[in-house]
């Protein structure tokens, strides 16, 4: 079974803090993705990576950056957290079409 | 510009009846279509998919229909069960060098009443 794990289920941070969200997959997948989910907006793609050290902007990259130093790990970084980044963050990995998701991190920025 | 639209935010059905969830898209480059199911506080899980070369795919109680000319797909659940209550997302994918990138609809909340 594919397993995608995320470092925290719930996180509370203050405005202006630097935030790291970690994602690890155990299936040797090439592709990894970061989404945020907000009510009524579905899942929106922030960044994705198709290889180590490679990254591509998704639909809403502003305010975020990513790092992929190892194939199994994909990190999302909020350089200076703001209240409008309060959301559910979901990480996924894939080999071809089907993406496998982690359980999500509920981030609250106060 | 929303490329994928699920126009019904919610759907309520009785146990044992059919649930029909709809999805419309605008991008003619989409060639593979996936449905995901999401329970609260969990990540989405893959449910069923269909390639653009087909117009129907079945898997147990779940059937997905694709109408390419109308750029419309639907997910049928028969019979519906209370455990099917969840948010359902359609997620098409474009071919070529998309690296498996999916475009998600807004989701439809399905509630199945016992």
mmCIF file of C-alpha atoms in Angstrom:
data_model
loop_
_atom_site.group_PDB
_atom_site.id
_atom_site.type_symbol
_atom_site.label_atom_id
_atom_site.label_comp_id
_atom_site.label_asym_id
_atom_site.label_seq_id
_atom_site.Cartn_x
_atom_site.Cartn_y
_atom_site.Cartn_z
ATOM 1 C CA UNK A 1 0.000 0.000 0.000
ATOM 2 C CA UNK A 2 1.175 3.473 -0.850
ATOM 3 C CA UNK A 3 1.735 5.613 2.161
ATOM 4 C CA UNK A 4 1.954 9.386 2.168
ATOM 5 C CA UNK A 5 2.608 10.956 5.534
ATOM 6 C CA UNK A 6 2.491 14.581 6.588
ATOM 7 C CA UNK A 7 4.441 15.886 9.546
ATOM 8 C CA UNK A 8 1.522 17.389 11.476
ATOM 9 C CA UNK A 9 -2.253 16.951 11.505
ATOM 10 C CA UNK A 10 -2.896 20.294 13.185
ATOM 11 C CA UNK A 11 -0.687 23.374 13.366
ATOM 12 C CA UNK A 12 -1.233 26.834 14.835
ATOM 13 C CA UNK A 13 1.192 29.605 13.880
ATOM 14 C CA UNK A 14 1.376 33.338 14.304
ATOM 15 C CA UNK A 15 1.321 35.892 11.497
ATOM 16 C CA UNK A 16 4.826 36.460 10.124
ATOM 17 C CA UNK A 17 6.241 33.112 11.252
ATOM 18 C CA UNK A 18 8.076 30.838 8.838
ATOM 19 C CA UNK A 19 6.206 27.552 8.502
ATOM 20 C CA UNK A 20 7.467 24.219 7.202
ATOM 21 C CA UNK A 21 5.095 21.457 6.141
ATOM 22 C CA UNK A 22 6.757 18.122 5.428
ATOM 23 C CA UNK A 23 5.524 15.288 3.246
ATOM 24 C CA UNK A 24 7.066 11.849 2.800
ATOM 25 C CA UNK A 25 6.017 9.055 0.418
ATOM 26 C CA UNK A 26 7.262 5.492 0.477
ATOM 27 C CA UNK A 27 6.497 4.306 -3.077
ATOM 28 C CA UNK A 28 9.394 5.790 -5.046
ATOM 29 C CA UNK A 29 6.994 8.059 -6.957
ATOM 30 C CA UNK A 30 8.456 10.622 -9.327
ATOM 31 C CA UNK A 31 5.729 13.226 -8.931
ATOM 32 C CA UNK A 32 4.735 15.048 -5.767
ATOM 33 C CA UNK A 33 2.164 17.793 -5.218
ATOM 34 C CA UNK A 34 1.018 20.320 -2.653
ATOM 35 C CA UNK A 35 -2.615 21.496 -2.570
ATOM 36 C CA UNK A 36 -4.733 23.582 -0.322
ATOM 37 C CA UNK A 37 -8.404 22.860 0.222
ATOM 38 C CA UNK A 38 -10.872 25.603 1.094
ATOM 39 C CA UNK A 39 -14.684 25.314 1.318
ATOM 40 C CA UNK A 40 -16.351 25.862 -2.045
ATOM 41 C CA UNK A 41 -13.024 26.060 -3.882
ATOM 42 C CA UNK A 42 -12.034 22.413 -4.084
ATOM 43 C CA UNK A 43 -8.359 21.496 -4.138
ATOM 44 C CA UNK A 44 -6.055 24.094 -5.635
ATOM 45 C CA UNK A 45 -2.534 23.212 -6.709
ATOM 46 C CA UNK A 46 0.222 25.252 -5.073
ATOM 47 C CA UNK A 47 3.399 23.596 -6.396
ATOM 48 C CA UNK A 48 4.433 20.274 -7.831
ATOM 49 C CA UNK A 49 7.668 18.452 -8.509
ATOM 50 C CA UNK A 50 8.409 15.769 -11.103
ATOM 51 C CA UNK A 51 11.948 14.992 -9.982
ATOM 52 C CA UNK A 52 14.453 15.710 -7.249
ATOM 53 C CA UNK A 53 15.360 19.409 -7.167
ATOM 54 C CA UNK A 54 12.747 20.128 -9.842
ATOM 55 C CA UNK A 55 9.705 22.243 -9.062
ATOM 56 C CA UNK A 56 6.896 23.859 -10.999
ATOM 57 C CA UNK A 57 4.391 26.482 -9.950
ATOM 58 C CA UNK A 58 0.806 25.424 -9.703
ATOM 59 C CA UNK A 59 -2.245 27.666 -9.812
ATOM 60 C CA UNK A 60 -1.689 29.575 -6.543
ATOM 61 C CA UNK A 61 2.060 29.694 -5.731
ATOM 62 C CA UNK A 62 2.138 33.200 -4.257
ATOM 63 C CA UNK A 63 3.371 33.256 -0.685
ATOM 64 C CA UNK A 64 4.733 29.707 -0.858
ATOM 65 C CA UNK A 65 7.946 27.960 -1.814
ATOM 66 C CA UNK A 66 8.939 24.282 -1.946
ATOM 67 C CA UNK A 67 11.977 22.076 -1.585
ATOM 68 C CA UNK A 68 12.666 18.579 -2.897
ATOM 69 C CA UNK A 69 16.144 17.441 -1.914
ATOM 70 C CA UNK A 70 15.284 13.730 -1.815
ATOM 71 C CA UNK A 71 12.879 11.771 -3.965
ATOM 72 C CA UNK A 72 10.654 10.722 -1.084
ATOM 73 C CA UNK A 73 10.349 14.125 0.596
ATOM 74 C CA UNK A 74 8.586 17.291 -0.552
ATOM 75 C CA UNK A 75 8.420 20.320 1.722
ATOM 76 C CA UNK A 76 6.105 23.312 1.544
ATOM 77 C CA UNK A 77 7.383 26.546 3.057
ATOM 78 C CA UNK A 78 5.386 29.592 4.052
ATOM 79 C CA UNK A 79 8.071 32.280 4.271
ATOM 80 C CA UNK A 80 5.923 34.670 6.300
ATOM 81 C CA UNK A 81 2.584 33.185 7.299
ATOM 82 C CA UNK A 82 -0.527 35.307 6.865
ATOM 83 C CA UNK A 83 -4.093 34.768 8.052
ATOM 84 C CA UNK A 84 -5.296 34.095 4.488
ATOM 85 C CA UNK A 85 -3.063 31.024 4.471
ATOM 86 C CA UNK A 86 -5.245 29.379 7.092
ATOM 87 C CA UNK A 87 -6.372 26.245 5.294
ATOM 88 C CA UNK A 88 -6.170 22.466 4.946
ATOM 89 C CA UNK A 89 -2.925 21.498 3.180
ATOM 90 C CA UNK A 90 -2.759 18.215 1.318
ATOM 91 C CA UNK A 91 0.273 16.485 -0.115
ATOM 92 C CA UNK A 92 0.067 13.842 -2.849
ATOM 93 C CA UNK A 93 2.388 11.652 -4.886
ATOM 94 C CA UNK A 94 1.945 9.786 -8.162
ATOM 95 C CA UNK A 95 3.665 7.656 -10.735
ATOM 96 C CA UNK A 96 1.161 8.074 -13.556
ATOM 97 C CA UNK A 97 -2.457 9.231 -13.333
ATOM 98 C CA UNK A 98 -3.601 8.319 -9.865
ATOM 99 C CA UNK A 99 -2.475 10.547 -7.048
ATOM 100 C CA UNK A 100 -2.196 9.245 -3.489
ATOM 101 C CA UNK A 101 -2.896 11.726 -0.749
ATOM 102 C CA UNK A 102 -1.671 12.194 2.777
ATOM 103 C CA UNK A 103 -4.117 12.861 5.644
ATOM 104 C CA UNK A 104 -3.692 16.640 5.453
ATOM 105 C CA UNK A 105 -2.458 19.364 7.801
ATOM 106 C CA UNK A 106 -4.975 21.810 9.186
ATOM 107 C CA UNK A 107 -2.991 25.067 9.508
ATOM 108 C CA UNK A 108 -4.379 28.003 11.439
ATOM 109 C CA UNK A 109 -2.549 31.336 11.271
ATOM 110 C CA UNK A 110 -3.538 33.799 13.991
ATOM 111 C CA UNK B 1 -11.236 30.789 -15.145
ATOM 112 C CA UNK B 2 -12.615 27.551 -13.766
ATOM 113 C CA UNK B 3 -11.776 24.702 -16.083
ATOM 114 C CA UNK B 4 -13.718 22.165 -14.016
ATOM 115 C CA UNK B 5 -17.117 22.845 -12.500
ATOM 116 C CA UNK B 6 -19.254 20.781 -10.187
ATOM 117 C CA UNK B 7 -22.368 22.909 -10.110
ATOM 118 C CA UNK B 8 -24.141 21.110 -7.289
ATOM 119 C CA UNK B 9 -22.462 21.950 -3.962
ATOM 120 C CA UNK B 10 -24.529 19.292 -2.213
ATOM 121 C CA UNK B 11 -26.789 16.320 -2.893
ATOM 122 C CA UNK B 12 -29.053 14.433 -0.516
ATOM 123 C CA UNK B 13 -30.423 10.963 -1.340
ATOM 124 C CA UNK B 14 -32.157 8.115 0.439
ATOM 125 C CA UNK B 15 -30.330 4.888 1.144
ATOM 126 C CA UNK B 16 -30.822 2.393 -1.691
ATOM 127 C CA UNK B 17 -31.553 5.045 -4.318
ATOM 128 C CA UNK B 18 -29.262 6.298 -7.074
ATOM 129 C CA UNK B 19 -26.843 9.193 -6.536
ATOM 130 C CA UNK B 20 -25.782 11.125 -9.634
ATOM 131 C CA UNK B 21 -22.917 13.588 -9.353
ATOM 132 C CA UNK B 22 -22.106 15.806 -12.307
ATOM 133 C CA UNK B 23 -18.987 17.526 -13.583
ATOM 134 C CA UNK B 24 -18.431 19.877 -16.543
ATOM 135 C CA UNK B 25 -15.109 20.903 -18.016
ATOM 136 C CA UNK B 26 -13.891 23.359 -20.638
ATOM 137 C CA UNK B 27 -10.365 22.219 -21.458
ATOM 138 C CA UNK B 28 -10.400 19.990 -24.549
ATOM 139 C CA UNK B 29 -6.877 18.763 -23.682
ATOM 140 C CA UNK B 30 -8.214 16.721 -20.760
ATOM 141 C CA UNK B 31 -7.944 13.054 -21.701
ATOM 142 C CA UNK B 32 -8.212 11.179 -18.423
ATOM 143 C CA UNK B 33 -10.809 11.744 -15.748
ATOM 144 C CA UNK B 34 -10.667 10.658 -12.116
ATOM 145 C CA UNK B 35 -13.153 10.785 -9.258
ATOM 146 C CA UNK B 36 -11.974 11.139 -5.684
ATOM 147 C CA UNK B 37 -13.881 10.735 -2.440
ATOM 148 C CA UNK B 38 -12.994 12.620 0.710
ATOM 149 C CA UNK B 39 -14.127 12.099 4.294
ATOM 150 C CA UNK B 40 -13.645 14.892 6.858
ATOM 151 C CA UNK B 41 -10.138 15.061 8.362
ATOM 152 C CA UNK B 42 -8.784 12.593 5.787
ATOM 153 C CA UNK B 43 -7.019 12.949 2.458
ATOM 154 C CA UNK B 44 -8.942 12.243 -0.767
ATOM 155 C CA UNK B 45 -8.941 8.649 -1.978
ATOM 156 C CA UNK B 46 -9.196 7.517 -5.567
ATOM 157 C CA UNK B 47 -12.572 6.078 -6.526
ATOM 158 C CA UNK B 48 -12.854 5.447 -10.253
ATOM 159 C CA UNK B 49 -11.499 6.797 -13.529
ATOM 160 C CA UNK B 50 -12.219 6.872 -17.246
ATOM 161 C CA UNK B 51 -10.095 7.431 -20.299
ATOM 162 C CA UNK B 52 -11.288 9.734 -23.074
ATOM 163 C CA UNK B 53 -11.401 6.787 -25.477
ATOM 164 C CA UNK B 54 -14.271 5.300 -23.462
ATOM 165 C CA UNK B 55 -17.730 6.572 -22.600
ATOM 166 C CA UNK B 56 -18.448 4.353 -19.611
ATOM 167 C CA UNK B 57 -16.523 2.607 -16.854
ATOM 168 C CA UNK B 58 -17.997 0.475 -14.093
ATOM 169 C CA UNK B 59 -16.619 -0.712 -10.782
ATOM 170 C CA UNK B 60 -19.149 -2.382 -8.530
ATOM 171 C CA UNK B 61 -21.728 0.160 -7.405
ATOM 172 C CA UNK B 62 -19.891 3.010 -9.137
ATOM 173 C CA UNK B 63 -20.214 3.933 -12.819
ATOM 174 C CA UNK B 64 -18.680 6.912 -14.552
ATOM 175 C CA UNK B 65 -20.069 8.218 -17.844
ATOM 176 C CA UNK B 66 -18.187 10.536 -20.186
ATOM 177 C CA UNK B 67 -19.777 12.678 -22.894
ATOM 178 C CA UNK B 68 -16.835 14.266 -24.701
ATOM 179 C CA UNK B 69 -18.894 16.342 -27.125
ATOM 180 C CA UNK B 70 -20.706 17.957 -24.197
ATOM 181 C CA UNK B 71 -17.544 18.038 -22.049
ATOM 182 C CA UNK B 72 -19.539 16.438 -19.265
ATOM 183 C CA UNK B 73 -19.014 13.493 -16.978
ATOM 184 C CA UNK B 74 -21.144 11.970 -14.265
ATOM 185 C CA UNK B 75 -20.681 9.512 -11.435
ATOM 186 C CA UNK B 76 -23.535 7.152 -10.614
ATOM 187 C CA UNK B 77 -23.699 5.303 -7.306
ATOM 188 C CA UNK B 78 -26.266 2.500 -7.146
ATOM 189 C CA UNK B 79 -27.467 1.627 -4.591
ATOM 190 C CA UNK B 80 -26.349 4.479 -2.363
ATOM 191 C CA UNK B 81 -25.285 3.620 1.181
ATOM 192 C CA UNK B 82 -24.840 5.838 4.277
ATOM 193 C CA UNK B 83 -21.090 5.116 4.148
ATOM 194 C CA UNK B 84 -20.986 6.872 0.763
ATOM 195 C CA UNK B 85 -21.640 10.193 2.516
ATOM 196 C CA UNK B 86 -18.547 12.255 1.684
ATOM 197 C CA UNK B 87 -17.286 15.009 -0.602
ATOM 198 C CA UNK B 88 -16.763 13.887 -4.203
ATOM 199 C CA UNK B 89 -14.321 15.620 -6.527
ATOM 200 C CA UNK B 90 -13.914 15.154 -10.239
ATOM 201 C CA UNK B 91 -10.313 15.649 -11.373
ATOM 202 C CA UNK B 92 -9.438 15.617 -15.060
ATOM 203 C CA UNK B 93 -5.914 15.393 -16.386
ATOM 204 C CA UNK B 94 -4.369 16.679 -19.612
ATOM 205 C CA UNK B 95 -2.051 14.443 -21.574
ATOM 206 C CA UNK B 96 1.484 15.202 -22.686
ATOM 207 C CA UNK B 97 3.998 16.548 -20.178
ATOM 208 C CA UNK B 98 1.487 17.326 -17.469
ATOM 209 C CA UNK B 99 3.450 15.169 -14.969
ATOM 210 C CA UNK B 100 0.236 13.737 -13.645
ATOM 211 C CA UNK B 101 -1.179 17.143 -12.791
ATOM 212 C CA UNK B 102 -4.879 17.068 -11.938
ATOM 213 C CA UNK B 103 -7.385 19.925 -11.995
ATOM 214 C CA UNK B 104 -9.989 19.492 -9.263
ATOM 215 C CA UNK B 105 -13.585 20.638 -9.275
ATOM 216 C CA UNK B 106 -15.085 22.385 -6.249
ATOM 217 C CA UNK B 107 -16.581 19.162 -4.920
ATOM 218 C CA UNK B 108 -20.102 17.927 -4.184
ATOM 219 C CA UNK B 109 -21.118 16.968 -0.651
ATOM 220 C CA UNK B 110 -23.160 13.769 -0.829
ATOM 221 C CA UNK B 111 -25.375 12.847 2.110
ATOM 222 C CA UNK B 112 -27.075 9.452 2.069
ATOM 223 C CA UNK B 113 -29.884 9.151 4.613
ATOM 224 C CA UNK B 114 -30.724 5.768 6.173
#
